Amino acid sequence: MSSPRTTHGSPHVADPAPGYGALRPARSWLHSDAPSLSLNGPWRFRLSPTAAVAEDFAADAFDDGGWDTLPVPSHWVLQGDGAYGRPIYTNVQYPFPIDPPHVPDENPTGDHRRHFALPDGWTDAERIVLRFDGVESLYRVWVNGREVGGATGSRLAHEFDVTEAVRPGDNVVAVRVHQWSAASYVEDQDQWWLPGVFRDVTLHARPAGGIEDVWLRTGYQDGHGRIDPEVTAGPAAFPVTLRVPELGIEQVWSSPADVAPLAAGAVLPWTAEEPRLYEATVASATETVTLRIGFRTVEIRGDRFLVNGRRVVFHGMNRHETHPERGRVFDEEHARADLERMKRFNVNAIRTSHYPPHPRLLDLADELGFWVVLECDLETHGFDAVGWTGNPSDDPAWRDAYLDRIRRTVERDKNHPSIVMWSLGNEAGTGTNLAAMSAWVHARDGGRPVHYEGDHTGAYTDVYSRMYSSVPETEQIGTDGSRAPLLNCTPAQGAHQRTKPFVLCEYAHAMGNGPGALDQYEALVHAHPRLHGGFVWEWRDHGIATAASDGTPYFGYGGDFGEVVHDGNFVMDGMLLSDDVPTPSLYEFKAVVQPVRFSFGAGTVEIANLRHSADTSDLRFRWRVEHDGVQVAGGGLEVPAVPAGESVTVPLPAVPVAGDAETWLTVEAVLAAATAWAEAGHEVATAQQDRSVPRPAPTARTRGDWRPAEGTLTLGIAEFAAGSLVRLAGRPVTGPALELFRAPTDNDEGTSGAVEESDASVAGISNAALWRRDGLDRLTTRRISVECADGALRTVDRVSAANSGLWVTVESTWSLEDGELELRVETAPSRGWSTVWPRIGVRFELPDAGAPVDGAEWFGAGPLESYPDSMAAARVGRFAAGVGELSVDYARPQETGHRSQVRELTLTSAGTGVLRVTACPDGRGRRPGFSLGRHTPQQIAGAAHPFELPVSAAGHLIIDAAQHGLGSRACGPDVWPPFALRPEARTIRLRLRAG
Ligand code: IPT
């Protein structure tokens, strides 16, 4: 690079160097009894539009009386209601010109100042250290007017030696933060750009003879633990004593040379399932450090990733630090609640995408039990736009910065038993600097493998990792002897990669409604032991709390804050909505990965324990039988404790089978006692078996007495005018109207994915675009005939769209059968439809007539929405929900609310039934689904945010003969062929009654 490394007004902004001044070496984030002083709280603050601002503010005597007050930690763009700029969301794009290492002169620069009183007694301290746990992106620090240094590495901890700068009594600390710097090029993660001092600032008194750093590496084998200690302390700190009271360990080291591995005796191992921790202290005469150690050994043997000698399967989540009001500012209570929620949803692993989280998160992970892949703060994805030219990952000018980042990552968190792998970063291409990072980790920590997905050929990492590989491709990776090529690999490199354990560091892109196919990925893990599971992208939406112009609150995404470039709602791709509400996909995940699986035999059930190492003695098993969704019997199941990896078969009780109702047997495994993350009785796993005796559906009557009809007609509870329904059960109702459209999901709008696997999708064009092209969202009807017969009415319509030669014929027959109103709709597409269809359904409009339909009760699959490739969490039962609860508030409105396989549906108004619908299975036994909402698919499709939907008390009931699957084409594969809906003839047959 020939250009000078200074930017207008600041000597550091364009410098790839990781820091300067009195920066101290990275060390563990320890719990110590040495004195410390939090500098969190209100700071004086001034925002300037460029980095070219005089440095006079750092002077001791500077008068900041005219400045504002800003809380630390915080991001200034999330404070002051827009007074300090706005957040920017980009995924891959850089929000500034790709001109490394330079950034624009328009570089928001936040100056922060505060006073603090040096606590009495600190004058004895050997050194005084000022620690920043996270500042985005480049910052410079002055104490009492003296510049002590500066650093980059936004999600990394830095400590400055300020001993010479502090004084007794009052002190002033000044921090200048530039939003953009050379470091921004290596922090291009898919998230909001949120500048500021967003993690804790603390002052530490380092005692003479203190413990500078300690690392208690542990190992576990055959019931016995081992501790391999490393103590960083001056000779004056010795003797140093290690105590593990519970294990009776008291080990005194009189000099640094004495520090040596020791046997810990009989111990219980640490695992994500049974996170057994032992409190340990390491003490000198002047400082005691307290750690919680867990005994475990991580190892790769052949293509297996093992902890304590047993294979690990990651049922993981990619976890960003994000909160609608705080951004990346950590809140321990919220983080704990989040992790407890993960445990309740059978999540056992976390990838800290794509940077180290707040250090306390690892304490929580140790305690609650997660396998953690701890990722370094590194991503240069935006270089993709320029063919990776100038990528810092392969530029020697950046080597120090890369090494500094990985050092700070590993050193800070090395003591945590939950961390089982280090990850070099995300989407940073490949290059020698990444290889150097890996070499550094290998030299420093032989106890944990190195992960980096971008090392496609496996030149410097220990596990094979991919993101979003399709099901067949993942299967090929898992299959021995397959010659199928692997991404960017020669056959030889591919063969080499197949000698390693495989993880999906990202899969199942959970944007909006979806993903589908979770169960297919899960099945592979159990068929091919080389596959070690993966990490869903991602745990939660990153919405930012904001308000529409009329004050209506909503969660903003890219483009909602006036960004010049942005990536829209690609930041809303979590299994949790921004306000912590789990989406149905999280229930699907929970069901798919459940650690206990049931297989029914004749009068028996086999219970398999798929856990890593815990047996099932923490679980109770129970069963129940329902007749048409009403419980008629139930009780406990006697199940002996099943060791991990084994199964038992136990007899089932006699199941009372109904002659005139469906009989379903449900078994459940629930927690026998409360844990740190759930109550006793919490359901861990469940399964259902259909024990119904087959009952023939009433046969459809054929009639020969049709004659042309006109005028009004009443058939039981239905009233018609000119052949069209006008009232049902005394209420205004219109329909059925053919509905082929659904408000496109983010996956329907997606263009990625391996299209060859889904012959109905077109490369580079979303299904939603094809649906709009074919006019599915704007169908029109031409009535061909209206006929009546004795107790019956029949209409035939031709439904098609403007400027399209394609159509669907819809024949609707209303009749009285056994005194009940029956509706039979037969739909048949013309030739020539070339795409998949979102749905084949009929819509009924229930206008607001004073007492609106506001809920549904049904017997069918539930309780949540389900789609053909996302059915694992749905069970057959009787459910009720208000109309609001029937749809999910996805950040961008889209298809939601489909309840599959409905048998009976009652629409309710203020708790009273108004219309009862019974759905007959079609000739092939397929049952329709329903959705009930306040808006049409067309209205939903037109809204970019929930607040844009009009207030409505109308009801829109859609009965779907079929829906298209979900897939995950927003970033991944399209809907798998068996779950794709192709244009075809279908029949919907309903019986309707009042009340
Ligand atoms: C992948 C990124 O690693 C992740 O951060 C996120 O952006 C995700 O995509 C999409 O939401 S990279 C993509 C090119 C597969």
Short mmCIF file of C-alpha atoms and ligand atoms in Angstrom, two decimals, residues 89 91-92 189-190 320 351 353-354 379 381 384 426-427 467-468 506 509 537-538 570 573 971, ligand 1:
data_model
loop_
_atom_site.label_atom_id
_atom_site.label_comp_id
_atom_site.label_asym_id
_atom_site.label_seq_id
_atom_site.Cartn_x
_atom_site.Cartn_y
_atom_site.Cartn_z
CA TYR A 89 -27.60 -2.02 8.42
CA ASN A 91 -24.94 -7.45 5.30
CA VAL A 92 -22.01 -7.86 2.90
CA GLN A 189 -20.25 -8.68 9.86
CA ASP A 190 -23.88 -8.97 8.83
CA HIS A 320 -25.32 -12.27 17.77
CA ARG A 351 -21.50 -20.15 17.78
CA SER A 353 -21.25 -15.14 15.48
CA HIS A 354 -19.16 -13.30 14.53
CA GLU A 379 -15.08 -10.42 8.65
CA HIS A 381 -17.03 -10.04 3.30
CA ASP A 384 -16.39 -10.12 -2.46
CA ASN A 426 -16.41 -15.38 9.33
CA GLU A 427 -16.43 -14.71 5.59
CA MET A 467 -22.63 -22.93 5.36
CA TYR A 468 -26.00 -23.56 3.71
CA GLU A 506 -24.59 -21.94 9.38
CA HIS A 509 -31.62 -19.60 7.41
CA TRP A 537 -28.68 -18.95 11.16
CA GLU A 538 -29.70 -17.38 13.49
CA PHE A 570 -31.91 -9.54 5.81
CA ASP A 573 -33.56 -13.82 10.21
CA CYS A 971 -30.13 -18.01 1.84
C1 IPT B 1 -23.75 -15.77 5.69
C2 IPT B 1 -23.03 -14.99 6.76
O1 IPT B 1 -21.96 -15.72 7.28
C3 IPT B 1 -23.93 -14.61 7.88
O2 IPT B 1 -23.25 -13.65 8.67
C4 IPT B 1 -25.21 -14.07 7.37
O3 IPT B 1 -24.96 -12.92 6.63
C5 IPT B 1 -25.86 -15.06 6.47
O4 IPT B 1 -25.02 -15.35 5.42
C6 IPT B 1 -27.13 -14.57 5.87
O5 IPT B 1 -28.03 -14.06 6.77
S1 IPT B 1 -22.81 -15.55 4.22
C7 IPT B 1 -23.79 -15.94 2.84
C8 IPT B 1 -23.04 -15.50 1.61
C9 IPT B 1 -24.07 -17.37 2.73
#
